[in-house]
Amino acid sequence: MAPIPETKTVLEDPAKCLARSVAEVLAENPALEAVTIDQGRQTISVATIGRADVPKLTERISATVRRAQEAAAGTPCNLLAGQGDCQTCAQPLSDLEKQKITIRQDAGTTTIARVTCPTAPKFWRWRDFPLPRVVQRDVEFLEHADEINEWKAQLAAAILCGVCGLGAYSFNARPLYLLAYLAGSWFTAQEVWERLQKRAVDVHFLMLAVAAGSAAIGAWGEGAMLLFLFSFSGALEHFALGRTQREIRSLFREAPKVATVLDAQGREREIQVEQLRPGARLLIKPGAQFPVDAEIAKGETAADESTLTGEAAPVEKRIGDTVLAGTLNLWGAVETLVLRPAAESSLQKIIHLIKEAQQQKAPAQRFTDRFSTYYTYVVLGLSLVMFFVWWLGLRLAPFASTGVARSAFYHTMTLLVVASPCALVLSIPSAVLAAIAWSARHGILFRGGAAVEKLASVTTVALDKTGTLTTGELRVEKVESFPSGRETEVAQIACALERLSTHPLARAITSLRQAAGCSTG
């Protein structure tokens, strides 16, 4: 008789509604004064006063709202609707909470603010960002599948820019220059517009200004060349990241989408993996993947965890052992109890870590990014100052150039072109992305530029040989006996002993069956 599995009780914090979640963020961040949620426009607005880390605050608010929405599972928060109890918390606002926050409804928007003096809102600074979308899924990489091939359009635009630029230079055709400028600046202009909406400028803006300045002084070829280099670099960047993401997605493409659930009477039914909740009883058949992290409740088996750990050797699983999402059930039918939802499984955590690591830039690239931002402001300011120096100080014509003397605007645009940091900005990302792309083609996946640059300082490498240096498939190289001459008899005995086993060593020994004349009966 199989032993009765031990009952485990997991105590978790109760889910909090949206109002209480935002109130906690207000209490943790003194610079945050109010949060407005606009369901119609699908935006969140935050009001701050004084100095505040806005990017970090935005990320914190987004994560808080997302968790509250997931906990509510689509159920509206009654506190926000002014109906007293919240269906998530099952509690109304206490008197203490009412002394700290106020909730105001106004034409589809809800504002949660800390209690303060009536004049304080006049000094608040509001910022908007999109309302996070809650989409239940079992594989995160499917969220932005179209971004993998985004590089193709960017590469086509860069090639068109280069071809038109060469054609315009060869035939002195102004319309071809215009087409080259349009193709080369198309995607860069979109990025500049997104940054301008956030009241920020960087080297992308400077590159567009340089190209426009080149055209303004008649140096169309120089501007087209800069746009080609910049657009081509952007295409390479998206190509490298897309290729790496595609390689990683292929590791998890076969993750199960449905699971077989057993009810109290033992009847089977299939449901979507994202609908599984802790405590559900699942039937996992031999050869199937475990859809979520679970605990063995009945039966025995072995799991292939190489997709998560890289270790090819099977891991035995008995009652009470934990099985991980994405691993393979090798030979035994087992019943399992779900430990956590699909979104919190080990597989999803690994995917999330990989996505975060992919966004990490190399230290040198982070330095150039910071440098280029300040450099943009410095160059634009210096160009403006020098325009007035040449115009008012050196008495040059402001805009009209003659055959002998160039205008102050011409000198300003020349300074802008010469000060273009394209070589500095493109050098490090191009080298890092080229390394990532080359490695992906040869089966090596880097988790971002930081890992590539870190490799330069590595002096010692430790490898898990199984599955990395070796295939994990063993074979018998030689049979020896003492006294010698009985090798065939030893092989027959070993083969007979191991013929019913699935252990990797047993598979290697039973492969000698034909050579040793071992019977299968």
XYZ file of C-alpha atoms in Angstrom:
521
model
C 0.000 0.000 0.000
C 1.364 3.369 -0.936
C 1.980 5.774 1.955
C -0.560 8.525 2.533
C 0.905 11.793 1.274
C 1.611 14.350 3.921
C -0.815 17.272 3.972
C 0.817 20.669 3.614
C -0.769 23.994 4.485
C 0.529 27.100 2.779
C -0.371 30.427 4.361
C -0.269 33.352 1.972
C -0.994 37.019 2.385
C -4.586 37.838 1.450
C -5.035 39.528 -1.897
C -5.407 43.272 -1.716
C -7.747 45.327 -3.830
C -6.605 48.077 -6.142
C -7.405 50.891 -3.699
C -5.433 49.369 -0.826
C -2.543 48.428 -3.127
C -2.184 52.014 -4.339
C -2.550 53.283 -0.761
C 0.449 51.154 0.252
C 2.531 52.699 -2.522
C 1.494 56.182 -1.347
C 2.631 55.302 2.167
C 5.992 53.969 0.932
C 6.795 56.946 -1.328
C 6.528 60.390 0.319
C 7.056 62.165 -3.032
C 3.945 60.481 -4.489
C 0.777 62.464 -3.827
C -1.951 60.920 -5.992
C -2.697 58.272 -8.611
C -5.434 58.585 -11.239
C -6.670 55.522 -13.141
C -8.508 56.284 -16.384
C -10.160 53.104 -17.681
C -11.478 54.882 -20.785
C -8.088 56.124 -21.995
C -6.317 53.100 -20.459
C -3.798 55.340 -18.699
C -2.429 55.911 -15.217
C -1.444 59.403 -14.035
C 0.811 59.968 -11.035
C 1.194 63.247 -9.172
C 4.480 63.981 -7.427
C 5.846 66.875 -5.442
C 9.507 67.670 -4.959
C 12.244 65.340 -6.177
C 11.086 61.853 -7.178
C 12.548 58.888 -9.020
C 9.842 58.870 -11.684
C 10.968 55.788 -13.680
C 11.211 53.673 -10.527
C 7.918 55.048 -9.253
C 6.219 54.313 -12.585
C 7.471 50.735 -12.538
C 6.288 50.285 -8.942
C 2.802 51.631 -9.707
C 2.479 49.476 -12.843
C 3.484 46.320 -10.950
C 1.073 47.160 -8.120
C -1.875 47.733 -10.452
C -1.080 44.571 -12.416
C -0.980 42.411 -9.277
C -4.230 43.900 -8.018
C -5.926 43.235 -11.359
C -4.670 39.648 -11.400
C -5.913 39.098 -7.842
C -9.327 40.498 -8.716
C -9.508 38.269 -11.838
C -11.558 40.860 -13.686
C -13.857 41.668 -10.725
C -14.214 45.455 -10.271
C -13.047 46.913 -6.987
C -16.157 48.056 -5.105
C -14.096 50.476 -3.033
C -13.276 52.400 -6.201
C -16.937 52.381 -7.135
C -17.924 53.705 -3.713
C -19.892 50.543 -2.798
C -18.271 49.820 0.567
C -16.851 46.316 0.720
C -14.332 45.115 -1.847
C -14.968 41.658 -3.330
C -11.232 40.941 -3.203
C -10.559 42.090 0.366
C -14.111 41.594 1.644
C -13.549 44.666 3.832
C -14.575 48.333 3.720
C -12.122 51.152 4.289
C -11.357 51.560 7.981
C -11.480 54.913 9.754
C -7.668 54.943 9.849
C -7.482 54.347 6.082
C -10.005 57.120 5.474
C -7.746 59.490 7.407
C -4.833 58.701 5.071
C -6.371 58.482 1.569
C -9.301 59.849 -0.386
C -11.012 58.179 -3.359
C -12.753 60.338 -5.947
C -14.771 59.165 -8.966
C -15.139 61.459 -11.977
C -16.426 60.461 -15.443
C -14.753 57.064 -15.689
C -11.616 58.061 -13.802
C -10.652 57.210 -10.240
C -8.198 59.294 -8.223
C -6.614 57.894 -5.069
C -4.777 60.635 -3.178
C -3.262 61.130 0.217
C -5.118 63.478 2.569
C -3.394 66.860 2.399
C -4.057 70.582 2.539
C -6.356 72.132 -0.140
C -3.536 74.167 -1.740
C -1.120 71.237 -2.196
C -2.618 69.974 -5.521
C -1.564 73.250 -7.179
C 2.079 72.190 -6.783
C 1.636 68.605 -7.976
C 3.359 67.536 -11.175
C 1.365 64.989 -13.195
C 2.817 62.332 -15.513
C 0.926 59.799 -17.631
C 1.812 56.248 -18.682
C -0.218 53.336 -20.112
C -2.409 51.175 -17.904
C -0.782 47.720 -17.641
C -2.613 44.968 -19.470
C -3.201 41.692 -17.671
C -2.940 38.825 -20.159
C -2.796 35.299 -18.741
C -0.422 33.141 -20.730
C 1.900 30.205 -20.229
C 4.795 31.386 -22.423
C 5.794 35.029 -22.122
C 7.849 35.110 -25.325
C 4.679 34.820 -27.395
C 3.650 38.287 -26.220
C 5.805 40.160 -28.743
C 6.193 37.581 -31.491
C 6.034 40.264 -34.203
C 9.107 42.041 -32.773
C 11.342 39.133 -33.784
C 11.029 40.083 -37.475
C 11.011 43.847 -36.911
C 14.626 44.039 -38.090
C 13.597 43.125 -41.648
C 11.716 46.380 -42.196
C 14.536 48.377 -40.607
C 17.166 46.636 -42.745
C 15.113 47.272 -45.890
C 14.864 50.962 -44.990
C 18.620 51.159 -44.323
C 19.453 49.473 -47.640
C 17.048 51.793 -49.478
C 18.724 54.760 -47.797
C 22.169 53.563 -48.869
C 21.173 52.759 -52.461
C 19.344 56.048 -52.948
C 22.225 57.944 -51.366
C 24.743 56.354 -53.748
C 22.466 56.970 -56.696
C 21.953 60.590 -55.736
C 25.708 61.101 -55.281
C 26.457 59.501 -58.659
C 23.826 61.341 -60.672
C 23.467 64.461 -58.477
C 19.730 63.806 -58.195
C 18.055 65.758 -55.406
C 14.863 63.595 -55.370
C 16.961 60.506 -54.603
C 18.528 62.342 -51.665
C 15.048 63.121 -50.358
C 14.066 59.467 -50.654
C 17.290 58.426 -48.875
C 16.570 60.874 -46.047
C 13.003 59.598 -45.714
C 14.051 55.929 -45.579
C 17.003 56.499 -43.261
C 15.124 58.633 -40.749
C 11.787 56.778 -40.698
C 12.363 54.546 -37.665
C 14.697 57.025 -35.963
C 12.013 59.707 -36.169
C 9.545 57.376 -34.459
C 11.956 56.836 -31.557
C 12.627 60.573 -31.319
C 8.895 61.287 -31.173
C 8.432 58.753 -28.364
C 11.233 60.394 -26.383
C 9.941 63.895 -27.031
C 6.599 62.842 -25.587
C 8.538 61.986 -22.427
C 10.310 65.376 -22.593
C 13.680 63.824 -23.315
C 16.178 64.043 -26.155
C 19.146 61.841 -26.882
C 21.541 61.008 -29.668
C 18.674 59.975 -31.965
C 17.449 63.565 -31.928
C 20.980 64.805 -32.537
C 21.358 62.509 -35.562
C 18.181 63.894 -37.116
C 19.377 67.434 -36.398
C 22.734 66.654 -38.018
C 21.038 65.222 -41.116
C 18.764 68.241 -41.383
C 21.733 70.541 -40.885
C 23.683 68.753 -43.632
C 20.797 69.224 -46.027
C 20.453 72.864 -45.008
C 24.023 73.690 -46.030
C 23.892 71.583 -49.176
C 25.916 68.620 -47.849
C 23.243 66.088 -48.752
C 25.707 63.223 -49.147
C 27.103 63.569 -45.619
C 23.619 63.568 -44.130
C 22.582 60.504 -46.132
C 25.716 58.660 -45.023
C 25.038 59.401 -41.348
C 21.422 58.260 -41.660
C 22.492 55.058 -43.418
C 25.007 54.186 -40.699
C 22.533 54.928 -37.925
C 19.600 53.058 -39.499
C 21.809 50.087 -40.417
C 23.062 49.892 -36.829
C 19.474 49.893 -35.559
C 18.579 47.058 -37.939
C 21.568 45.010 -36.738
C 20.560 45.596 -33.126
C 17.018 44.339 -33.670
C 18.302 41.427 -35.767
C 20.639 40.246 -33.011
C 18.052 40.574 -30.259
C 15.353 38.978 -32.401
C 17.580 36.029 -33.274
C 18.490 35.444 -29.648
C 14.856 35.697 -28.601
C 13.813 33.278 -31.337
C 16.414 30.750 -30.211
C 15.222 30.990 -26.616
C 11.554 30.749 -27.614
C 12.305 27.537 -29.470
C 13.311 25.959 -26.160
C 9.818 26.507 -24.758
C 7.651 26.293 -27.879
C 6.468 22.800 -26.977
C 5.283 23.771 -23.485
C 1.839 22.211 -22.828
C -1.189 24.415 -23.412
C -3.761 22.175 -21.698
C -3.685 19.910 -18.645
C -5.739 16.872 -17.589
C -7.535 17.640 -14.303
C -9.068 14.976 -12.045
C -12.189 15.829 -10.066
C -13.245 14.310 -6.730
C -14.787 11.295 -8.505
C -11.656 10.699 -10.591
C -13.185 11.916 -13.852
C -10.789 13.514 -16.332
C -11.254 16.810 -18.118
C -8.882 19.114 -19.978
C -8.542 22.811 -19.166
C -6.180 25.577 -20.202
C -2.928 25.649 -18.246
C -3.347 29.312 -17.296
C -6.634 28.409 -15.536
C -4.955 25.986 -13.111
C -5.026 26.998 -9.470
C -3.051 25.676 -6.464
C -4.519 22.424 -5.102
C -5.866 21.139 -8.426
C -5.200 17.432 -9.059
C -3.581 16.597 -12.410
C -2.934 13.377 -14.290
C 0.415 13.375 -16.100
C 0.902 10.529 -18.550
C 4.264 9.070 -19.630
C 6.024 11.157 -22.262
C 4.063 14.313 -21.367
C 5.453 17.522 -19.940
C 4.537 18.760 -16.501
C 2.449 21.885 -17.221
C 3.026 23.643 -13.873
C 5.063 23.237 -10.711
C 3.412 20.437 -8.768
C 3.895 17.777 -6.093
C 3.672 14.042 -6.721
C 0.550 12.713 -4.933
C 0.324 9.237 -6.431
C 2.712 7.032 -8.391
C 6.408 7.081 -9.217
C 8.344 8.203 -12.272
C 11.489 9.968 -13.431
C 11.719 13.443 -14.920
C 13.986 14.832 -17.607
C 14.862 18.304 -16.288
C 17.455 19.141 -18.938
C 15.348 22.016 -20.324
C 15.741 23.851 -17.003
C 18.977 22.535 -15.494
C 20.930 21.253 -18.504
C 21.419 17.908 -16.717
C 20.469 15.024 -19.025
C 20.349 12.310 -16.338
C 16.774 11.423 -15.270
C 15.696 12.508 -11.791
C 13.574 10.004 -9.857
C 10.275 11.346 -8.532
C 8.273 9.756 -5.715
C 5.312 10.799 -3.589
C 6.020 14.166 -1.990
C 8.665 15.199 -4.524
C 8.310 18.414 -6.523
C 8.148 18.409 -10.312
C 8.825 21.548 -12.326
C 6.928 23.044 -15.244
C 8.448 22.329 -18.636
C 10.191 19.109 -17.537
C 9.351 15.747 -19.132
C 7.634 12.815 -17.425
C 9.663 9.860 -18.698
C 7.913 6.597 -17.899
C 5.298 6.538 -15.127
C 1.731 7.856 -15.010
C 1.444 10.055 -11.905
C -1.091 12.230 -10.165
C 0.138 15.615 -8.963
C -1.140 18.528 -6.903
C -0.615 21.992 -8.359
C 1.650 24.110 -6.143
C 1.415 27.470 -7.919
C -0.243 29.032 -11.002
C 1.382 28.785 -14.435
C 2.419 32.444 -14.325
C 4.531 31.724 -11.212
C 6.076 28.451 -12.373
C 9.804 27.784 -12.559
C 9.616 27.878 -16.345
C 8.069 31.341 -16.288
C 10.631 32.580 -13.768
C 13.444 31.448 -16.047
C 11.819 33.144 -19.044
C 11.375 36.330 -17.009
C 15.014 36.279 -15.884
C 16.185 35.782 -19.463
C 14.061 38.675 -20.681
C 15.430 40.935 -17.945
C 18.990 39.877 -18.703
C 18.491 40.531 -22.424
C 17.624 44.131 -21.629
C 20.826 44.623 -19.647
C 23.387 46.541 -21.638
C 27.124 46.188 -21.375
C 28.764 48.591 -18.879
C 30.601 50.376 -21.682
C 27.360 50.740 -23.626
C 25.551 52.118 -20.565
C 28.338 54.659 -20.215
C 28.045 55.742 -23.849
C 24.257 55.969 -23.500
C 24.589 58.270 -20.506
C 27.383 60.187 -22.203
C 25.416 60.593 -25.428
C 22.420 62.055 -23.596
C 24.481 64.783 -21.944
C 26.552 65.160 -25.101
C 23.385 65.908 -27.084
C 22.470 68.802 -24.820
C 26.050 70.112 -24.851
C 26.376 70.015 -28.650
C 22.989 71.611 -29.260
C 23.733 74.349 -26.723
C 27.227 74.935 -28.082
C 25.917 75.154 -31.656
C 23.346 77.754 -30.619
C 25.971 79.819 -28.787
C 28.404 79.641 -31.698
C 25.711 80.798 -34.111
C 25.433 84.057 -32.206
C 29.230 84.293 -31.897
C 29.670 84.024 -35.674
C 26.719 86.317 -36.341
C 27.082 89.038 -33.730
C 30.730 88.605 -32.760
C 32.387 87.991 -36.144
C 29.767 89.893 -38.159
C 28.955 87.058 -40.552
C 25.659 87.011 -42.392
C 23.126 85.034 -40.341
C 21.742 82.798 -43.108
C 22.698 83.941 -46.599
C 26.082 82.639 -47.788
C 28.107 84.177 -50.574
C 30.758 82.611 -52.766
C 33.520 83.942 -50.498
C 32.045 84.122 -46.988
C 29.862 81.472 -45.438
C 26.962 82.401 -43.197
C 26.838 81.911 -39.451
C 24.173 79.234 -39.969
C 26.490 77.363 -42.379
C 29.293 77.324 -39.801
C 26.828 76.223 -37.118
C 25.587 73.291 -39.195
C 29.181 72.344 -40.029
C 29.982 72.268 -36.315
C 26.908 70.122 -35.724
C 27.955 67.627 -38.403
C 31.556 67.431 -37.173
C 30.382 66.955 -33.575
C 28.126 64.034 -34.518
C 28.954 61.136 -32.169
C 27.829 58.376 -34.532
C 31.171 56.539 -34.418
C 31.215 56.504 -30.612
C 27.569 55.548 -30.251
C 27.625 52.824 -32.914
C 30.967 51.194 -32.087
C 30.176 49.371 -28.836
C 26.598 48.235 -29.636
C 27.702 46.980 -33.055
C 30.518 44.891 -31.586
C 28.356 43.474 -28.802
C 25.418 42.677 -31.080
C 27.689 41.075 -33.669
C 29.028 38.791 -30.931
C 25.492 37.887 -29.790
C 24.345 37.132 -33.358
C 27.421 35.010 -34.171
C 27.024 33.065 -30.938
C 23.316 32.424 -31.568
C 24.143 30.938 -34.969
C 26.550 28.526 -33.276
C 24.178 27.503 -30.484
C 25.497 29.813 -27.751
C 22.920 32.115 -26.146
C 24.131 35.256 -24.388
C 21.656 36.838 -21.995
C 22.581 40.390 -23.002
C 25.469 42.729 -23.662
C 26.561 42.715 -20.032
C 27.372 38.988 -20.279
C 29.407 39.506 -23.456
C 31.579 42.224 -21.930
C 31.935 40.293 -18.675
C 33.405 37.409 -20.655
C 36.513 39.505 -21.361
C 37.508 39.341 -17.674
C 36.840 35.609 -17.232
C 39.944 33.562 -16.391
C 38.379 30.269 -15.267
C 35.353 28.432 -16.678
C 33.544 25.611 -14.834
C 31.257 23.462 -16.989
C 28.646 20.864 -16.149
C 29.932 18.225 -18.559
C 26.678 16.259 -19.086
C 24.769 17.885 -21.890
C 27.468 20.548 -22.311
C 30.723 18.795 -23.070
C 29.127 15.383 -23.487
C 25.856 14.140 -24.996
C 24.670 12.282 -21.910
C 24.426 9.044 -23.925
C 26.908 6.440 -22.624
C 28.357 3.496 -24.524
C 30.516 0.524 -23.558
C 33.996 0.925 -24.992
C 35.586 -2.290 -23.705
C 34.731 -5.400 -21.674
C 37.443 -7.000 -19.527
C 37.339 -10.137 -17.362
C 39.576 -11.782 -14.815
C 40.764 -14.263 -15.705
C 40.846 -13.073 -19.295
C 38.977 -14.829 -22.068
C 35.508 -14.624 -20.468
C 34.550 -11.178 -21.763
C 31.519 -12.476 -23.684
C 30.177 -14.259 -20.606
C 30.594 -11.106 -18.492
C 28.765 -9.061 -21.136
C 25.893 -11.573 -21.251
C 25.480 -11.527 -17.472
C 25.558 -7.708 -17.313
C 23.096 -7.468 -20.180
C 20.689 -9.913 -18.506
C 20.833 -7.982 -15.232
C 20.185 -4.581 -16.832
C 17.674 -5.479 -19.555
C 14.639 -4.177 -17.624
C 16.259 -0.974 -16.394
C 16.007 2.468 -18.036
C 19.040 3.954 -16.293
C 21.583 5.559 -18.702
C 24.225 2.998 -17.629
C 21.745 0.173 -18.202
C 20.904 1.473 -21.688
C 24.609 1.458 -22.554
C 25.038 -2.111 -21.327
C 21.912 -3.469 -23.041
C 23.129 -1.970 -26.302
C 25.634 -4.864 -26.281
C 22.732 -7.324 -26.565
C 23.354 -8.339 -30.174
C 27.142 -8.389 -29.913
C 27.078 -10.436 -26.707
C 24.223 -12.717 -27.759
C 22.134 -11.704 -24.731
C 18.606 -13.094 -24.719
C 15.689 -10.696 -24.365
C 13.517 -13.286 -22.649
